[in-house]
Short mmCIF file of C-alpha atoms in Angstrom, two decimals:
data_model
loop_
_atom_site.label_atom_id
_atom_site.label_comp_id
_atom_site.label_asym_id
_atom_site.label_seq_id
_atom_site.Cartn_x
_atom_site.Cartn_y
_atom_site.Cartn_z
CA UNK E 132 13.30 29.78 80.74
CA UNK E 133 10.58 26.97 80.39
CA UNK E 134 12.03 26.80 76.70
CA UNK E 135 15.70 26.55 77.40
CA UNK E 136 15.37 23.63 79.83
CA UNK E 137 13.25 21.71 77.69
CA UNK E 138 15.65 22.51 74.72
CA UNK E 139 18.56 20.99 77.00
CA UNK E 140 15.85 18.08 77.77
CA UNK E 141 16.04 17.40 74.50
CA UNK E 142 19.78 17.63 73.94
CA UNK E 143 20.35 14.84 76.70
CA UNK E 144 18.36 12.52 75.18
CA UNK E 145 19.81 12.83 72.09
CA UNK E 146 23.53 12.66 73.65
CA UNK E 147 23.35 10.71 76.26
CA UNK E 148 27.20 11.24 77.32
CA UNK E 149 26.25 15.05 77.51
CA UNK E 150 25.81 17.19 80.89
CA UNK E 151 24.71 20.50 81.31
CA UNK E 152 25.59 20.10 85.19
CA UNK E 153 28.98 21.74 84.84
CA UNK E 154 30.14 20.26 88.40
CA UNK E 155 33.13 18.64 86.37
CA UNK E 156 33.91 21.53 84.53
CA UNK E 157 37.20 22.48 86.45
CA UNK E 158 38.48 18.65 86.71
CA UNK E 159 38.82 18.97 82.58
CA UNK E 160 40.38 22.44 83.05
CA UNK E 161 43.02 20.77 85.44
CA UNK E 162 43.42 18.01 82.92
CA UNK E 163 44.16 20.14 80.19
CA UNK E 164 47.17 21.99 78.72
CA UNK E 165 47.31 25.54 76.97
CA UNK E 166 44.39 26.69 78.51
CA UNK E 167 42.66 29.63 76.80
CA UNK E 168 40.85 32.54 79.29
CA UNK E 169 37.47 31.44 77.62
CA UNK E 170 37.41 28.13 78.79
CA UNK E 171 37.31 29.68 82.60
CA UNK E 172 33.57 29.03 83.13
CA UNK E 173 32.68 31.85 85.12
CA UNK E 174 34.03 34.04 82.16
CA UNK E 175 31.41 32.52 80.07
CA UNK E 176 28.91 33.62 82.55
CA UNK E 177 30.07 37.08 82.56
CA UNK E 178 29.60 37.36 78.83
CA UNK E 179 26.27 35.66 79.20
CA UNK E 180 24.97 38.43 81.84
CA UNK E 181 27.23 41.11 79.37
CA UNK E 182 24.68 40.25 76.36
CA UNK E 183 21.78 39.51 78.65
CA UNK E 184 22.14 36.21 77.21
CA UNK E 185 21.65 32.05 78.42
CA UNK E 186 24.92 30.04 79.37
CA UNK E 187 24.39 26.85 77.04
CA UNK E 188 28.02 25.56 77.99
CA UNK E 189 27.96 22.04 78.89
CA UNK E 190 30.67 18.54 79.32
CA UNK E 191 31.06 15.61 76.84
CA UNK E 192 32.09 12.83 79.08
CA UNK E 193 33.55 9.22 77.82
CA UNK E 194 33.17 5.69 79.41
CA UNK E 195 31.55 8.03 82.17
CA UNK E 196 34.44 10.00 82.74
CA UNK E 197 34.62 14.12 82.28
CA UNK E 198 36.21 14.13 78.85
CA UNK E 199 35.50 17.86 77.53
CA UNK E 200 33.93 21.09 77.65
CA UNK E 201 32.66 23.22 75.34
CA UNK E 202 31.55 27.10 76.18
CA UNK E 203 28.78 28.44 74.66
CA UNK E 204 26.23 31.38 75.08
CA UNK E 205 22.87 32.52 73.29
CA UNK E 206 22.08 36.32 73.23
CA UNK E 207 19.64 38.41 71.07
CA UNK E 208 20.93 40.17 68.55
CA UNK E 209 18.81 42.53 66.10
CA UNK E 210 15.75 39.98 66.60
CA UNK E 211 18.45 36.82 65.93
CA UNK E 212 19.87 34.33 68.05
CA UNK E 213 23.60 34.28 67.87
CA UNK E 214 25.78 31.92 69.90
CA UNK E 215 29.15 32.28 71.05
CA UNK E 216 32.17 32.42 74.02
CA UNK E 217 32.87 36.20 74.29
CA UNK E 218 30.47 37.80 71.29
CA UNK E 219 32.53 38.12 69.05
CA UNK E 220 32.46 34.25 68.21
CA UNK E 221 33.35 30.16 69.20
CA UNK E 222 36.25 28.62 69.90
CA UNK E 223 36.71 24.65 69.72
CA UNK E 224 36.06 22.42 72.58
CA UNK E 225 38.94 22.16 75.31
CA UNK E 226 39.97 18.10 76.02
CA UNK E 227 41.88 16.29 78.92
CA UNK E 228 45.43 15.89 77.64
CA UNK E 229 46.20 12.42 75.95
CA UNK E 230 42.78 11.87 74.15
CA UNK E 231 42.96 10.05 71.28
CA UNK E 232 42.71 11.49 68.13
CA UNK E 233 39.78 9.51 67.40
CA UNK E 234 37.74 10.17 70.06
CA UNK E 235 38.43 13.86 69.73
CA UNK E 236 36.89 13.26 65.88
CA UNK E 237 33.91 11.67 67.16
CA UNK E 238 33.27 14.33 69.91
CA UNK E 239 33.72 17.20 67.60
CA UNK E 240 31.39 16.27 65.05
CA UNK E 241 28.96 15.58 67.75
CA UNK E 242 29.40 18.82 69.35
CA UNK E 243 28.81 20.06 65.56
CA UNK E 244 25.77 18.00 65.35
CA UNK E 245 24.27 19.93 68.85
CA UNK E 246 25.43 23.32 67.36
CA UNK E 247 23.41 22.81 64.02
CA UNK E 248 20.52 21.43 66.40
CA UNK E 249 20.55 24.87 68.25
CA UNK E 250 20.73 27.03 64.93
CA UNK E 251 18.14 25.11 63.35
CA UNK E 252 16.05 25.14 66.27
CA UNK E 253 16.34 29.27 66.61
CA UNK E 254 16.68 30.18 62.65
CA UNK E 255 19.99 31.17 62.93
CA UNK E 256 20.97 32.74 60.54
CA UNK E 257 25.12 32.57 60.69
CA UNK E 258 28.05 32.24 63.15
CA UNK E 259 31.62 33.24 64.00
CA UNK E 260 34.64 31.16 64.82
CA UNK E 261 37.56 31.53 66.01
CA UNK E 262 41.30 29.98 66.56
CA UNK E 263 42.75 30.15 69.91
CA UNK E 264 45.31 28.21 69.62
CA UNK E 265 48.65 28.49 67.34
CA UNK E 266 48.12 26.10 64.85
CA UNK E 267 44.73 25.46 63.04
CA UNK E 268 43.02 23.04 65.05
CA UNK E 269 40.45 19.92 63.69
CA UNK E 270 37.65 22.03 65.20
CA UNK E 271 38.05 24.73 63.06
CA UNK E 272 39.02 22.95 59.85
CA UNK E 273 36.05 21.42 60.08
CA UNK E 274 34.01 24.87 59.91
CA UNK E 275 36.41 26.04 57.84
CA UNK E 276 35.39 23.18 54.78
CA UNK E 277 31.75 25.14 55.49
CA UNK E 278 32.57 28.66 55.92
CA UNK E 279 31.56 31.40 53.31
CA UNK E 280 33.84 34.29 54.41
CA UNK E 281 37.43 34.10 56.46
CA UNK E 282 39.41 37.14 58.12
CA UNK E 283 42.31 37.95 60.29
CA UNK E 284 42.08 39.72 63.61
CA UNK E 285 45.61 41.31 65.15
CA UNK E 286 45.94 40.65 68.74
CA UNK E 287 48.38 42.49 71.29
CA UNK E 288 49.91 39.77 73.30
CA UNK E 289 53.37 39.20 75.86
CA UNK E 290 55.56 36.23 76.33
CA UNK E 291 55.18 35.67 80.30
CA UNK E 292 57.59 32.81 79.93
CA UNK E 293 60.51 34.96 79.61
CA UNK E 294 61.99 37.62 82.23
CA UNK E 295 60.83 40.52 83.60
CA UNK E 296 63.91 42.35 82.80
CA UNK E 297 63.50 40.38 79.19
CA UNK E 298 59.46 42.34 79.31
CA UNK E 299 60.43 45.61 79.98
CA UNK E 300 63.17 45.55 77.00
CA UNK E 301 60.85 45.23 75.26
CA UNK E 302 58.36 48.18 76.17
CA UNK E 303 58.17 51.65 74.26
CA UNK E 304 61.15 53.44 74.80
CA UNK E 305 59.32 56.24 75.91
CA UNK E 306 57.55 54.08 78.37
CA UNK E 307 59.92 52.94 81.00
CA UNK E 308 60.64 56.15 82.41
CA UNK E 309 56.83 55.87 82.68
CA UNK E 310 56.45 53.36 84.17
CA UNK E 311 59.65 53.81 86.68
CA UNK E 312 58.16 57.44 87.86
CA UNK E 313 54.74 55.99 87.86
CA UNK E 314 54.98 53.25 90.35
CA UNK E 315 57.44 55.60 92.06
CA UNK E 316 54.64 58.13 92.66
CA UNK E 317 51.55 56.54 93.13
CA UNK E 318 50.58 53.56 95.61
CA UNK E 319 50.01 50.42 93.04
CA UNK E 320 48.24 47.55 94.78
CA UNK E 321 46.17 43.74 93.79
CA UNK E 322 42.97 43.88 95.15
CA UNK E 323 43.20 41.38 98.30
CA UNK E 324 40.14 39.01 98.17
CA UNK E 325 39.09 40.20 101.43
CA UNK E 326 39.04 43.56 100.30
CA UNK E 327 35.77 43.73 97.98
CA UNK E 328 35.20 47.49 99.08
CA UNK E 329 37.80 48.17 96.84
CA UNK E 330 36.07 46.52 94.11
CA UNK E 331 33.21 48.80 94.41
CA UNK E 332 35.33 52.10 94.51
CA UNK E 333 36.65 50.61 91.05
CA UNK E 334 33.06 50.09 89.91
CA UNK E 335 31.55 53.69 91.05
CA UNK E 336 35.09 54.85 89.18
CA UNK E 337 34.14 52.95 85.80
CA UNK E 338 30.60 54.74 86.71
CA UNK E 339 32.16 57.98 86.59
CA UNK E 340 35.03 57.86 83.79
CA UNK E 341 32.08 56.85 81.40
CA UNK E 342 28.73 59.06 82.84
CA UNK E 343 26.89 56.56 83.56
CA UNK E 344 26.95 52.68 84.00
CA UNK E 345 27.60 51.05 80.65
CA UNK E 346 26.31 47.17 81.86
CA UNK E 347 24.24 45.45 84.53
CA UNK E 348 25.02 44.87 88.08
CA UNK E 349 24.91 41.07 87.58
CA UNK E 350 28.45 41.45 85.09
CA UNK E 351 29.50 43.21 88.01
CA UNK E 352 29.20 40.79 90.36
CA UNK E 353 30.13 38.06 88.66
CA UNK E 354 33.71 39.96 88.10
CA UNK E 355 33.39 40.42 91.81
CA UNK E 356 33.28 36.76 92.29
CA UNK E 357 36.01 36.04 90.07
CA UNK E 358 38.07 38.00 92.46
CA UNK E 359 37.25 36.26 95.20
CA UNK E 360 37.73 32.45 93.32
CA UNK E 361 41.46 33.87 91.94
CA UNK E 362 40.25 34.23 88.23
CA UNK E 363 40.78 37.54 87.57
CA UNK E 364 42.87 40.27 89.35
CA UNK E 365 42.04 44.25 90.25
CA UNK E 366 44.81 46.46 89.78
CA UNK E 367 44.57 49.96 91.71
CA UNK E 368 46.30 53.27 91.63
CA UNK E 369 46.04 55.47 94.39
CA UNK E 370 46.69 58.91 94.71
CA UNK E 371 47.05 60.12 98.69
CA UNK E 372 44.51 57.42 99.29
CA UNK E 373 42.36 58.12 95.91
CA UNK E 374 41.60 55.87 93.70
CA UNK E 375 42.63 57.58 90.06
CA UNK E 376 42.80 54.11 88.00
CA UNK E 377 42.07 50.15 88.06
CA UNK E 378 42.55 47.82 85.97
CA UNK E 379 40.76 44.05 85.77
CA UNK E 380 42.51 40.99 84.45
CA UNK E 381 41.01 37.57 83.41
CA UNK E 382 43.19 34.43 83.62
CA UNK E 383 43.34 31.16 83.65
CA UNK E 384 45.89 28.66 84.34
CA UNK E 385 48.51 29.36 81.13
CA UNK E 386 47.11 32.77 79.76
CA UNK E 387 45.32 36.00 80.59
CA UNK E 388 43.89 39.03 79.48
CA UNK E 389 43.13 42.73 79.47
CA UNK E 390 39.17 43.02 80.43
CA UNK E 391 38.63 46.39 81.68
CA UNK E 392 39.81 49.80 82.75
CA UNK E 393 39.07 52.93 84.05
CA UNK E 394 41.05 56.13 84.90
CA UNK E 395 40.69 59.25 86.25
CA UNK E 396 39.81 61.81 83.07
CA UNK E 397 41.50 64.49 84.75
CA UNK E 398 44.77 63.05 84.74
CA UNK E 399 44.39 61.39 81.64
CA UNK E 400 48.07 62.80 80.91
CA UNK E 401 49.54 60.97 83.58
CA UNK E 402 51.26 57.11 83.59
CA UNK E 403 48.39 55.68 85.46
CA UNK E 404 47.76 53.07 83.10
CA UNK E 405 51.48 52.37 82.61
CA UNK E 406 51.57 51.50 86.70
CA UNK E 407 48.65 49.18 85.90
CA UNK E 408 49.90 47.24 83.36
CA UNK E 409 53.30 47.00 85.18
CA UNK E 410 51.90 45.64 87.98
CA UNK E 411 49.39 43.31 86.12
CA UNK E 412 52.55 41.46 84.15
CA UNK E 413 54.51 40.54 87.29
CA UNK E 414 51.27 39.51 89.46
CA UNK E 415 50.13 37.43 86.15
CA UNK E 416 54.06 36.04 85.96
CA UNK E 417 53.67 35.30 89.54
CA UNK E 418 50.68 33.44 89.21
CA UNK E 419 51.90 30.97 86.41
CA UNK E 420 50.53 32.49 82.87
CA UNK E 421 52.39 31.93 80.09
CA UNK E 422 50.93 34.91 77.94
CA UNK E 423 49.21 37.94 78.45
CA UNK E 424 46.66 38.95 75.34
CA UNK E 425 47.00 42.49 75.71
CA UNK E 426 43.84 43.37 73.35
CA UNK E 427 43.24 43.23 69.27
CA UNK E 428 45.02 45.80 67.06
CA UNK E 429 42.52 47.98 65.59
CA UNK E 430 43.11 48.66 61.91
CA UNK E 431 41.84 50.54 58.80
CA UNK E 432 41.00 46.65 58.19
CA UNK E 433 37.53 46.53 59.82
CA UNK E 434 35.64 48.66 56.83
CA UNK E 435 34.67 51.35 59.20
CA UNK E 436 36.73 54.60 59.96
CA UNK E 437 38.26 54.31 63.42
CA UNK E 438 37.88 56.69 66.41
CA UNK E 439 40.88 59.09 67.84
CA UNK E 440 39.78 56.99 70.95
CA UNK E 441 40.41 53.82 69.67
CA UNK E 442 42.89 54.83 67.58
CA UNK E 443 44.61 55.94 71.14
CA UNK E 444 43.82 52.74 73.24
CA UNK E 445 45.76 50.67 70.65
CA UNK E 446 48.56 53.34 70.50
CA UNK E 447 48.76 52.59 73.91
CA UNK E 448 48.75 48.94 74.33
CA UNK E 449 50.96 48.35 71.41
CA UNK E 450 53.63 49.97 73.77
CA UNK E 451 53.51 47.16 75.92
CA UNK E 452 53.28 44.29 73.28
CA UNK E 453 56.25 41.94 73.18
CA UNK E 454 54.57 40.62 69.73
CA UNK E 455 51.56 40.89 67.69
CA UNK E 456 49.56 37.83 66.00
CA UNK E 457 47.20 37.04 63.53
CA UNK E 458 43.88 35.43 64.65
CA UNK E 459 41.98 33.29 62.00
CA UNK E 460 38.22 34.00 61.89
CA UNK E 461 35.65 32.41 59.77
CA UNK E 462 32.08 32.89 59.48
CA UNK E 463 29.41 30.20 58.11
CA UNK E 464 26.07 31.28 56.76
CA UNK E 465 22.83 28.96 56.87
CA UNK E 466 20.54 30.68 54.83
CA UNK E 467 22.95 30.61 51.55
#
């Protein structure tokens, strides 16, 4: 730990207009428009705990004002130090609305300047980007001039903007029957904040479903909290009082997403998850969100054969999908 704080010692005083006290983080959040999940800081800190890794996020702040934020973890990874927002890589840095285009410039070669700091200073070896946004942003076009190797994720998503009637038109035919007898059957409830029992019958269900428990308590909690704050929502099925199913939603202001689920294996026949995601689309409509990333396509794509269980858990999700899109990735190498 000793290491890390002198590492962000030595950050500051090379960028003086940066902070590591995320006390701000939220007033750039509020600022800002087409909010992505992974800028939700406590979402960062569940990945963090996920990879038994170090939250590096941190602000970039202008004529002493909160400016931008850019999340950012470290976790150990087959004796190297990767960094970035979910694992899988990093996404640009998130501005107030109305900066100028030049000041944007300036702050994202700086923040490129701290990332090659960071690699350098670990002997990292590569890392992974991402576009979360619809149209190629500076950020990335910037990695992009220095990336060795590009490729396109599918992602599962929803249009929240339009109807619910507009939604279910566009489900699986087979599916809304489904989801009519399921929510007709079964008692389908969001977890009240008050109620964080039920979060731990949904956690000792996860427990169950899988054998044993796949990640630390401190992910758990942290989901817990994000409950409690209104960042993420718990969807339950009940059977006569029994829970059979869950489901846990991230979101932030203009979009969410699909984090977790469990469900009881011996009804594994039934709608359970149908009720869920029902439920989850009008709470998240409710709530403001504009879109709803379902989860990534799995393809033939990756290089590796898929599972029937994968191969099912896309099967399933691509019932729900109002449209699919393609997600840029690139990755940049430092040892070539």
């Amino acid at each position: 730990m000793k290491e890390i704080i002198d590492l962000k010692d030595k950050l500051i005083h090379r960028h003086a207009n940066l902070s590591f006290d995320l006390s701000d983080w939220n007033e750039v959040v509020e600022k800002s428009s087409d909010v992505s999940v992974y800028y939700v800081k406590s979402l960062v800190d569940y990945y963090a705990a996920y990879y038994n890794g170090v939250n590096l996020s941190f602000i970039i702040y202008d004529d002493k004002k909160p400016t931008a934020v850019f999340p950012i973890f470290m976790f150990k990874e087959d004796n190297n130090f990767s960094f970035t927002v979910n694992g899988d890589g990093l996404i640009g840095p998130l501005f107030v609305n109305n900066s100028p285009k030049r000041l944007r410039k300036r702050v994202e070669m700086q923040i490129a300047d701290i990332i090659f700091f960071l690699t350098e200073h670990f002997n990292t070896k590569k890392l992974k980007f991402f576009e979360s946004s619809n149209t190629l942003s500076s950020w990335y076009l910037l990695w992009l001039k220095k990336a060795n190797k590009d490729y396109l994720s599918y992602q599962l998503a929803i249009n929240l903007e339009k109807t619910l009637e507009e939604i279910r038109l566009s489900f699986r035919k087979s599916y809304k029957p489904l989801v009519n007898k399921a929510l007709r059957e079964w008692d389908v409830d969001v977890c009240s904040k008050r109620d964080m029992h039920v979060f731990e019958e949904f956690k000792l269900l996860h427990k169950e479903v899988s054998g044993r428990q796949t990640r630390n308590d401190l992910s758990w909690d942290i989901q817990k909290k994000q409950i409690q704050n209104g960042e993420a929502l718990l969807i339950t099925v009940r059977n006569n009082q029994s829970l059979i199913g869950g489901g846990f939603f991230n979101y932030s202001k203009d979009e969410a997403m699909y984090s977790v689920g469990a469900y009881n294996r011996d009804l594994f026949d039934k709608p359970i998850g149908h009720a869920v995601q029902m439920k989850a689309i009008e709470k998240l409509k409710e709530l403001g969100c504009k879109k709803y990333n379902i989860g990534e396509k799995t393809t033939n794509l990756s290089g590796r054969e898929l599972s029937e269980k994968e191969k099912s858990i896309t099967h399933f999700k691509e019932g729900f999908a109002g449209y699919i899109y393609s997600q840029p990735h690139i990755q940049v190498c430092f040892d070539e």
